[in-house]
XYZ file of C-alpha atoms in Angstrom:
555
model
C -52.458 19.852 -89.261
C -50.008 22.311 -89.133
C -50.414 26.239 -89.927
C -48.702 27.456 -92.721
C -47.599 30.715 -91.142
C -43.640 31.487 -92.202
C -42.342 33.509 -89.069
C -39.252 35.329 -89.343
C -37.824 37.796 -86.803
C -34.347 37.873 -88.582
C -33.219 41.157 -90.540
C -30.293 39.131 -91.914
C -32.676 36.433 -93.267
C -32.439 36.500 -97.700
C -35.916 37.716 -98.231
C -35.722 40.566 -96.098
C -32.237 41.974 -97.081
C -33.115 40.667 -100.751
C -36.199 43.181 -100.478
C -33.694 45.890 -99.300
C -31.593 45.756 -102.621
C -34.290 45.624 -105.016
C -37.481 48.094 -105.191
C -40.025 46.906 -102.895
C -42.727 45.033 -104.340
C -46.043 46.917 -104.075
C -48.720 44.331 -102.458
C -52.545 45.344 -101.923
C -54.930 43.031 -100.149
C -58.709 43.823 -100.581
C -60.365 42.714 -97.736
C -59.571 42.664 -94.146
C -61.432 40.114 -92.690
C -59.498 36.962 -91.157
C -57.589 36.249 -94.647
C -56.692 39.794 -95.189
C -55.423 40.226 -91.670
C -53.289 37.090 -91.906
C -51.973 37.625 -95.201
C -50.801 41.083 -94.407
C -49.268 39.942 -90.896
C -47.331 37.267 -92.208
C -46.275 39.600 -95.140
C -45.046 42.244 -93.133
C -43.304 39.538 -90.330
C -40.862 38.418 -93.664
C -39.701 41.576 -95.351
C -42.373 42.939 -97.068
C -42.751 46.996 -96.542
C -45.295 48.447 -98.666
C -48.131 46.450 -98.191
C -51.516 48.241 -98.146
C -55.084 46.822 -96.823
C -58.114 48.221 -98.384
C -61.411 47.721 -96.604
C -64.798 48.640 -97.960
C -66.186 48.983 -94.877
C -65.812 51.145 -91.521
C -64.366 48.868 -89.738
C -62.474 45.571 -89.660
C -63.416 41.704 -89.303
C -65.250 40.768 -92.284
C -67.424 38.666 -91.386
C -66.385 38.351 -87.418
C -68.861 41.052 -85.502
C -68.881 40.882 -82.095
C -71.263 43.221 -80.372
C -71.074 43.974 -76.895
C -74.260 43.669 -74.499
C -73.792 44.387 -70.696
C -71.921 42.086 -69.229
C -71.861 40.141 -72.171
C -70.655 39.537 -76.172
C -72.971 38.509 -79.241
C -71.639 36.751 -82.189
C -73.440 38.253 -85.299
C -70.751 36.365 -87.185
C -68.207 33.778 -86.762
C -68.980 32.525 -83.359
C -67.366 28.844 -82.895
C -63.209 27.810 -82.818
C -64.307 24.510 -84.962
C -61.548 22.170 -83.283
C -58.511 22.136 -81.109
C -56.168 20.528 -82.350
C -54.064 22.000 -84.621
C -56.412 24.448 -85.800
C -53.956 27.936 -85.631
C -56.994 30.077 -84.561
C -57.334 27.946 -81.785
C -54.017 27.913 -80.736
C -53.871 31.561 -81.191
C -57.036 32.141 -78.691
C -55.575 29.580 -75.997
C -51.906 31.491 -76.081
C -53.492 34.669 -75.616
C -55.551 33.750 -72.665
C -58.993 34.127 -74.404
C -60.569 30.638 -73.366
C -59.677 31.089 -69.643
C -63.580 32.106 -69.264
C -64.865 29.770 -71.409
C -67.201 27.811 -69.393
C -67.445 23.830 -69.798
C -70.996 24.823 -71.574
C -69.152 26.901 -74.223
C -67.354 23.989 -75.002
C -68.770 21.201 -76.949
C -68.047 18.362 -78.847
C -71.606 17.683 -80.523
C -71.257 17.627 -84.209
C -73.876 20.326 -83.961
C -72.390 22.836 -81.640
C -74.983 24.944 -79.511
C -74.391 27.290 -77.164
C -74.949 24.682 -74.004
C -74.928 21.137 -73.998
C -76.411 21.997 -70.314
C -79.838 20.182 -70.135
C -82.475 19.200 -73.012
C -83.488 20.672 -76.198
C -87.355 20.973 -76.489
C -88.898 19.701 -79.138
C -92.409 21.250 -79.735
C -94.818 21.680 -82.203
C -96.853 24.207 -83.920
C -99.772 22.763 -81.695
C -97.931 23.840 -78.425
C -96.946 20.223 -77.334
C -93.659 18.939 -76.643
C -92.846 15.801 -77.907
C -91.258 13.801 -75.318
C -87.914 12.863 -75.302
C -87.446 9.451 -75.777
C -89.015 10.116 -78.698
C -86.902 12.259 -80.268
C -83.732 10.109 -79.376
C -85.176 7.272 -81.170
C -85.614 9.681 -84.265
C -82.202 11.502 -83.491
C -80.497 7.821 -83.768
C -81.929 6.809 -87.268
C -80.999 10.402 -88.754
C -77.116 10.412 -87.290
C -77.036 6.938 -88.892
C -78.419 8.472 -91.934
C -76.049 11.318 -91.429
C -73.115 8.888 -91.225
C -73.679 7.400 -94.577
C -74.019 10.827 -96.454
C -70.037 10.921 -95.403
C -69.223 7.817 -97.013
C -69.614 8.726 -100.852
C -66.558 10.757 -100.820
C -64.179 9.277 -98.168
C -65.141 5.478 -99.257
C -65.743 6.817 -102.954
C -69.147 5.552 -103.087
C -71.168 5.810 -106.613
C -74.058 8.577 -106.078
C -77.270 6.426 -107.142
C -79.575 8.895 -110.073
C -82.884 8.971 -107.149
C -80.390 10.989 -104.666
C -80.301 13.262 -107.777
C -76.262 14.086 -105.842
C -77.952 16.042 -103.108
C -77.633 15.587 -99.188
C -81.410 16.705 -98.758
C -83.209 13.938 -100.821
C -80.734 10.953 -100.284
C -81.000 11.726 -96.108
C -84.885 12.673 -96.755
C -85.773 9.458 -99.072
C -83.701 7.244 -96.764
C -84.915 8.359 -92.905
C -88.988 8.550 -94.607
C -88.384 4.538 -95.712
C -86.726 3.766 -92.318
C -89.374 5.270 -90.313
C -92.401 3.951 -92.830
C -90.793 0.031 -91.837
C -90.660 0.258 -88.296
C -93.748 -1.796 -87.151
C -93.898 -0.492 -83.670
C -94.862 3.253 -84.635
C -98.427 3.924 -85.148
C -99.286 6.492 -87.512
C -99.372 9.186 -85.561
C -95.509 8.749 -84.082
C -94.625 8.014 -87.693
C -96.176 11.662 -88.396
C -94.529 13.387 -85.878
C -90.968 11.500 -86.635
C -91.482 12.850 -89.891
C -92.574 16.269 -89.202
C -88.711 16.202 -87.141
C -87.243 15.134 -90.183
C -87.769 18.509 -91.611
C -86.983 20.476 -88.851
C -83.419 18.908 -88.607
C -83.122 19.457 -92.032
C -83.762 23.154 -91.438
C -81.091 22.914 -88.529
C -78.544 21.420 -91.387
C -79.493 24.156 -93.893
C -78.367 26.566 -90.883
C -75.390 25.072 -90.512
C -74.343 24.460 -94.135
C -75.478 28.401 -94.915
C -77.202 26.627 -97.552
C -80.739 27.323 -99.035
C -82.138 23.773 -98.373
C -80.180 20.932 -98.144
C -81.518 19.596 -101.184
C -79.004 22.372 -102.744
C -75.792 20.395 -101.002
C -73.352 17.957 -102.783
C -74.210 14.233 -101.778
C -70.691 13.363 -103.150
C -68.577 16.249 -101.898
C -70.404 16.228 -98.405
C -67.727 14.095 -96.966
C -64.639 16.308 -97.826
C -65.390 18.938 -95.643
C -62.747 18.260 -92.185
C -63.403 18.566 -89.238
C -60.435 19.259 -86.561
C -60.470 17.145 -83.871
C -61.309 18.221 -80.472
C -64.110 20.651 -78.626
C -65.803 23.798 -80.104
C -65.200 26.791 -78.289
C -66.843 30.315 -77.857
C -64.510 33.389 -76.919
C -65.889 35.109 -73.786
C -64.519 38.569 -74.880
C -65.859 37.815 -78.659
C -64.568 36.659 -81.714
C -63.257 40.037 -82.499
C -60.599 39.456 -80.013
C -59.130 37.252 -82.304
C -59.117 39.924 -84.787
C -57.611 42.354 -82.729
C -54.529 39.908 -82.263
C -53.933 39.857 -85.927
C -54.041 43.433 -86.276
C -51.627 44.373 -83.407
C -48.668 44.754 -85.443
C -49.954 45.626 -88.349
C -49.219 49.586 -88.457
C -52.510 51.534 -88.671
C -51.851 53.161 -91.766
C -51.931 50.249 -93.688
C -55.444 49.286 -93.434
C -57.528 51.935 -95.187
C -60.926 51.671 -94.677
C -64.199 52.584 -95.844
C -62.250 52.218 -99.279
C -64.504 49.794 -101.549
C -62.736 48.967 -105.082
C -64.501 49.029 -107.772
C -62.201 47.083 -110.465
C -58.683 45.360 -110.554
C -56.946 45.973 -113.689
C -54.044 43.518 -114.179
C -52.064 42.576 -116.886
C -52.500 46.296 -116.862
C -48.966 47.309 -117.965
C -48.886 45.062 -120.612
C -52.583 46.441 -122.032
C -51.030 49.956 -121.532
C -47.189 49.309 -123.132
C -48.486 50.923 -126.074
C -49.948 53.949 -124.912
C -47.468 54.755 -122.361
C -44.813 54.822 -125.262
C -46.649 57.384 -127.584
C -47.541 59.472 -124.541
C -44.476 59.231 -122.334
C -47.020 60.835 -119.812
C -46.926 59.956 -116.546
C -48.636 62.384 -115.107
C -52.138 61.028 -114.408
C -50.457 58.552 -111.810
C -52.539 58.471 -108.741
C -50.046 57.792 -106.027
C -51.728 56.021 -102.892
C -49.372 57.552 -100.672
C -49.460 61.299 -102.049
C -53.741 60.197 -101.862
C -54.533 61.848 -105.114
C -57.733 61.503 -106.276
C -57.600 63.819 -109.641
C -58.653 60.753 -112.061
C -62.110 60.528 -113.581
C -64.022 57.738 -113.415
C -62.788 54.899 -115.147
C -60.306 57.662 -116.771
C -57.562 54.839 -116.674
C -53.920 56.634 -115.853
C -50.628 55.792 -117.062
C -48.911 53.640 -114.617
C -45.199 52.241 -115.874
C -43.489 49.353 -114.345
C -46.756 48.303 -112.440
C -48.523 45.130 -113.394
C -51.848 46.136 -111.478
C -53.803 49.408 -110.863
C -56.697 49.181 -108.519
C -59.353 50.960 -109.053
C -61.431 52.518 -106.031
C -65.287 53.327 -105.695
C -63.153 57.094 -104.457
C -61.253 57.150 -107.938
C -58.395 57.097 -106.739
C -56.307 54.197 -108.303
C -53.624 52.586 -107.023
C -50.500 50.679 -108.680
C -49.646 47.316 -107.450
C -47.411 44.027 -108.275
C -49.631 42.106 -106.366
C -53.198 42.411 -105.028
C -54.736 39.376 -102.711
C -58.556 39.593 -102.977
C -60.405 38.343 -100.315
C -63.575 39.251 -100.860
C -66.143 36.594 -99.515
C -68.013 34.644 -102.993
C -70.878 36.130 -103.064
C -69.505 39.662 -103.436
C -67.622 37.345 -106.805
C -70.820 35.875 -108.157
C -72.677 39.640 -107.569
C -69.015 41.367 -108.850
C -66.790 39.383 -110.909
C -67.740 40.780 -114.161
C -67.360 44.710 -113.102
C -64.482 43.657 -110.395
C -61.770 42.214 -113.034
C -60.582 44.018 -116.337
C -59.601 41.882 -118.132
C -62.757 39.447 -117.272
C -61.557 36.330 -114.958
C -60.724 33.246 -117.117
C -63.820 31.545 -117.990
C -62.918 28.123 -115.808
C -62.311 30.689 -112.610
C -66.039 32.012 -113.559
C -67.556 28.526 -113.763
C -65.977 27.843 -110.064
C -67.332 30.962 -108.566
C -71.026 30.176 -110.394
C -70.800 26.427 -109.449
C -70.275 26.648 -105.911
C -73.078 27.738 -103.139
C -73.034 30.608 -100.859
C -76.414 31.212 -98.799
C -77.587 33.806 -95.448
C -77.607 32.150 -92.151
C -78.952 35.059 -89.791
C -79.235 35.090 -86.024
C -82.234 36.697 -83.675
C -81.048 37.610 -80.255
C -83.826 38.314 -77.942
C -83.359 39.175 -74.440
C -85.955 38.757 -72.411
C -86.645 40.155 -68.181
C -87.473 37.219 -66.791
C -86.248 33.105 -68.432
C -90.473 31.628 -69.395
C -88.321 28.457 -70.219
C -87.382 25.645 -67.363
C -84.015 25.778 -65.887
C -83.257 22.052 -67.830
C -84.319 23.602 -70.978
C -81.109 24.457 -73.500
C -83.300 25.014 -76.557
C -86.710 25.325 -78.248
C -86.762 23.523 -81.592
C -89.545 24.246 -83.926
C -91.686 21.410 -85.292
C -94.402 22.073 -87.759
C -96.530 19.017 -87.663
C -97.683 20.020 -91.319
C -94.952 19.833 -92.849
C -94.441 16.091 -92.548
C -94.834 15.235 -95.653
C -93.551 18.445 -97.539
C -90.409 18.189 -100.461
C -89.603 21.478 -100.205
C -88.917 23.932 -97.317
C -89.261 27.266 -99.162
C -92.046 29.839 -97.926
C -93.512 33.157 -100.105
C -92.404 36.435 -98.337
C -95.245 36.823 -95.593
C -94.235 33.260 -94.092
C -90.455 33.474 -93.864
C -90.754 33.154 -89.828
C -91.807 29.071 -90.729
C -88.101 28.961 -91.887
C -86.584 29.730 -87.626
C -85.251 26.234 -86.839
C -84.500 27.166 -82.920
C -83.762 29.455 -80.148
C -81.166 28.491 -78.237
C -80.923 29.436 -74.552
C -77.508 31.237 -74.110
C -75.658 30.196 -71.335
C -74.960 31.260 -67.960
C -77.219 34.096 -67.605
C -74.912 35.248 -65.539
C -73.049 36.350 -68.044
C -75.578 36.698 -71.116
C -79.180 37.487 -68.901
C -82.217 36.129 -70.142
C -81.098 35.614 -73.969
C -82.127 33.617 -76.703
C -80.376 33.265 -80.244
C -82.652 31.702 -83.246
C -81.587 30.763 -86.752
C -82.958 31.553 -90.525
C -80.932 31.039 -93.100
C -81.649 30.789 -97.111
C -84.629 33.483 -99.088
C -86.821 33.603 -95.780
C -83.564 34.971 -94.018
C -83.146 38.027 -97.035
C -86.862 38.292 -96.170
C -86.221 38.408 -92.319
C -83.630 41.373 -93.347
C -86.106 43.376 -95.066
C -88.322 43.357 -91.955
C -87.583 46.199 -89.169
C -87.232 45.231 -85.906
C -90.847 45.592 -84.237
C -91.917 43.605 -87.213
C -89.400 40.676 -86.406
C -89.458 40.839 -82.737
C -93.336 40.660 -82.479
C -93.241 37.700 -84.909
C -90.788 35.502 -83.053
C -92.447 36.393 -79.913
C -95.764 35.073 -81.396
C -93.777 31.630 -82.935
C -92.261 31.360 -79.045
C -96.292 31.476 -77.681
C -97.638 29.436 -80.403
C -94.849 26.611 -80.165
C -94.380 26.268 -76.138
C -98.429 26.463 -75.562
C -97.805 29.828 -73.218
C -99.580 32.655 -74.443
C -98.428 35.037 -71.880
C -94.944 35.415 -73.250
C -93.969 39.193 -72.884
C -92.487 40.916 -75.946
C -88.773 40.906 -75.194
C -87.172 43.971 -74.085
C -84.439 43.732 -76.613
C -83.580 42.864 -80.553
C -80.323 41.862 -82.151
C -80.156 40.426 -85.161
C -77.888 39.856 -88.249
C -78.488 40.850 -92.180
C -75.226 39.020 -93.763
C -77.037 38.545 -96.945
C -77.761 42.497 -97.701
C -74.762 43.166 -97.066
C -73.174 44.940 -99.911
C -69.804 43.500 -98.669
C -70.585 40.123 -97.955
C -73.350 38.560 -99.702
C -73.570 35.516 -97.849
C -72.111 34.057 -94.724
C -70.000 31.614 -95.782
C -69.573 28.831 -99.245
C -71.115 25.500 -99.322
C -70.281 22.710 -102.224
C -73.671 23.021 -104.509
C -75.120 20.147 -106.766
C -72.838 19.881 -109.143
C -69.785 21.503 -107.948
C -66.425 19.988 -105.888
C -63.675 20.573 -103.670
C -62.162 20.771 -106.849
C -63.510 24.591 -107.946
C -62.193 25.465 -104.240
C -58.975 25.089 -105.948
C -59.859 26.495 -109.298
C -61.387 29.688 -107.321
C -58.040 30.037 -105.360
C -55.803 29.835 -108.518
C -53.679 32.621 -109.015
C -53.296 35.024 -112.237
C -52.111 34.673 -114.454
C -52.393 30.902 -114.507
C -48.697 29.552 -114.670
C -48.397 28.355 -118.569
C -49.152 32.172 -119.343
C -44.905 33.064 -119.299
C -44.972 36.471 -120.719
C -46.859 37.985 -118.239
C -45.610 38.838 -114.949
C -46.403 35.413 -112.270
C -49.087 35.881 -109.313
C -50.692 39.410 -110.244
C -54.217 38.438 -108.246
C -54.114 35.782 -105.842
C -56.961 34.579 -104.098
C -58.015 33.693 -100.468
C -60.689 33.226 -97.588
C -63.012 30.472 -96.697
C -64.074 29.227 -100.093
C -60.737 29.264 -101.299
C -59.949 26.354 -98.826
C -60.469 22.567 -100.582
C -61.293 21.047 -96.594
C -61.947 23.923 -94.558
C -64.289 26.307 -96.299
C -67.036 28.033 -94.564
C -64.965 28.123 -91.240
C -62.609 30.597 -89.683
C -59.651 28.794 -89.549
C -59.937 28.316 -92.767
C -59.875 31.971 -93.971
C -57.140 32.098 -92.137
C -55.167 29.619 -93.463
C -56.292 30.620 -96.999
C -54.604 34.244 -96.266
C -51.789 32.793 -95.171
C -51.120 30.399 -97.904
C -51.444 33.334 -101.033
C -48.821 35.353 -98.706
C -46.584 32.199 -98.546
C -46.229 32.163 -102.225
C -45.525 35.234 -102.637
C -42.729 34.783 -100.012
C -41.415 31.892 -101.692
C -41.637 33.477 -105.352
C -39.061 36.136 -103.912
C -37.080 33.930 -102.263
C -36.615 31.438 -105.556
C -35.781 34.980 -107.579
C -33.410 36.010 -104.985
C -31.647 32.599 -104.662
C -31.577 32.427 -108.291
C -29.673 35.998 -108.101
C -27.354 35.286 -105.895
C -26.170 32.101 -107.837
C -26.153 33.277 -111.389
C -22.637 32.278 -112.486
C -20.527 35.791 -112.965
C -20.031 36.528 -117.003
């Protein structure tokens, strides 16, 4: 896979001295999270001046949040390079020296990517017993066989049977409960406790999918997803590094933050022709760079010659030929309606409502002393009672049954005593409505209960995430629903107006970040990518106009 990124250090190259001859297009990405930041670098590397970022909230990085802790760095976000090789963020981390400290447990090439692969995730139940581990290898190896067919119905373009009703959670459910029925060796009591597993692996998968319930995920999209060959890697220093390397030559007054928009108006100079003739006044034009804010709300001014005006939560609105949104999609299923005048096609709507978004929330607790064993590199959460349960969803007061793990983060040397769990789906909104006595007393009671020790301290610290209340977010990243394909990924990163529209002027709003990417959504490298493919095109449009300048036969 190679990254889409045009560089161009030339002055003499066509775009650039193209853009010098002509009015400078006026381009304004919403968003500066990984797409927005690689959009607008690759924008301004080829020619582009007058590009301006607007970010809703104080700072940048989307959904990256790196937090640092003594010696340390916590991921509240995007914690994991997904892949080696090939992957650009990757390859942007290795030539900047950010992976010299990774150690070889921040590496791993598990299909579920931990912290450690150092020593032996405990599995124990609600009873406070561990169940041993050759035990949970012989479950592990009938649910990654399990796991390896739920791949096959897209890449071998297997027919979805009606029981699986197209979901990952009941085909892998139905199928590992039959396997582990027929084995004749189990007694009923191992057969329980496989079971009870079952559902706590499930939970893991929700985590990772930032889905609801697995039961909610595509059985015949599953397989698209791609993974990038090679290890997973953590960044010492924090994600946010990676962030910081994007932004570097991006000039500081181009980002503008704490600057939420409240609606894009495009095809706006064709809705306005008429009105700008019979006034000829210009006058209410708020100019970004003059930072007039005299309009009234929703008071729409008369912009001429401008496809776009943006319209900010500060009233101020601003006149564009291009905006890139990248606003993550669940701020598009909350916003859509209020964000776009005129309303987003109805086949772009149906993407955005088809495909899944859900919360996955991490708990860091540090603690003064380690109460697990040296060997131990995580604490997984059985609940023996749930064996036989369809559904993992819990009222309000029981959201804590929905913590899969705490991982042991690893070497203390670096992070102390810590431990990271994971909640994703309604009980993690519920976890984020909780202050932090409430949820620190909680999973210190889960931590007794589950390991048998009662004499667990409280730990002396709290971190935890809230991507789902969020105003900005609304989610942490997409997920292909029941129902929906790879194939509303596209529809959801299809320009406007769409291309057999002539009249209007071509790529007004273009769209990026994770769920705009067909095989990478939900990962970093895909935002980026995503940001850097909408900037591309608008790089190519010019190109194509100024080539077909240049070679217009003399009259």
């Amino acid at each position: 896979m190679q990254s889409c990124e045009i560089s161009s250090d030339s002055t003499d190259d066509p775009l650039s001295s193209g853009l010098r001859t002509h009015r400078q297009p006026r381009i304004v990405v919403i968003g500066a999270g990984l797409a927005g930041l690689a959009a607008t670098r690759v924008l301004l590397r080829n020619g582009f001046t007058d590009v301006t970022v607007l970010e809703a909230s104080d700072h940048i990085g989307g959904r990256v949040q790196s937090v640092r802790h003594g010696k340390a760095t916590l991921e509240l976000g995007a914690t994991w390079i997904h892949g080696a090789n090939g992957n650009p963020v990757y390859h942007l981390a290795e030539e900047n020296g950010l992976l010299e400290h990774t150690t070889d447990g921040e590496r791993s090439v598990g299909r579920i990517s931990l912290y450690t692969k150092n020593g032996v995730a405990h599995y124990q139940t609600n009873v406070g017993k561990r169940i041993p581990k050759d035990l949970v290898e012989e479950f592990s190896d009938v649910y990654n066989k399990v796991y390896e067919l739920t791949q096959e119905f897209f890449q071998s373009g297997k027919p979805v049977c009606a029981e699986s009703q197209n979901s990952v959670g009941v085909f892998t459910r139905d199928l590992v409960r039959k396997r582990i029925m027929l084995d004749p060796e189990d007694s009923e009591s191992i057969k329980k406790l496989k079971l009870s597993m079952l559902q706590q692996y499930l939970k893991v998968e929700s985590c990772e999918s930032s889905s609801p319930s697995m039961d909610e995920v595509s059985l015949s999209e599953f397989g698209e997803w791609t993974e990038i060959p090679g290890a997973h890697y953590v960044i010492p220093e924090g994600f946010m590094k990676i962030m910081d390397l994007l932004a570097q030559d991006i000039p500081s007054h181009t980002i503008s933050l704490c600057k939420p928009v409240r609606c894009i108006h495009w095809n706006y100079s064709a809705h306005h022709r008429e009105v700008i003739a019979k006034s000829g006044d210009t006058n209410q034009v708020s100019n970004h760079n003059d930072n007039n804010h005299g309009s009234q709300p929703h008071e729409a001014p008369l912009l001429p010659g401008r496809a776009i005006c943006v319209e900010c939560e500060d009233e101020e609105w601003i006149p564009a030929d291009h905006v890139i949104v990248t606003a993550s999609l669940g701020v598009l299923k909350q916003n859509h309606a209020a964000m776009f005048s005129p309303p987003l096609p109805e086949d772009k709507v149906l993407a955005i409502e088809k495909l899944g978004i859900s919360t996955t929330d991490k708990i860091f607790l540090e603690f003064e002393e380690p109460f697990w064993s040296p060997e131990c590199n995580s604490i997984q959460f059985v609940w023996e009672d749930e064996a036989q349960l369809e559904q993992l969803a819990y009222p309000e007061e029981l959201w804590y049954k929905k913590i899969c793990s705490f991982d042991v983060l690893y070497p203390p040397e670096r992070y102390g005593y810590m431990l990271s769990g994971w909640i994703c789906g309604q009980e993690a909104l519920y976890m984020e409505r909780c202050d932090n006595e409430t949820v620190a007393e909680t999973c210190t009671e889960l931590l007794r209960r589950f390991t048998g020790n009662p004499d667990i301290p409280k730990p002396r610290r709290i971190l935890r995430s809230s991507w789902g209340s969020n105003p900005y977010i609304r989610g942490s990243y997409s997920f292909t629903r029941v129902g929906s394909s790879g194939a509303d990924c596209e529809r959801l990163a299809m320009p406007l107006p769409y291309a057999n529209s002539t009249k209007a002027p071509p790529l007004q709003v273009l769209f990026a970040g994770e769920s705009t990417h067909r095989k990478y959504y939900s990962t970093t490298h895909g935002a980026l990518l995503s940001g850097q493919r909408e900037a591309t095109r608008l790089i190519e449009m010019y190109q194509d106009l100024h080539e077909a300048q240049t070679t217009r036969p003399k009259i």
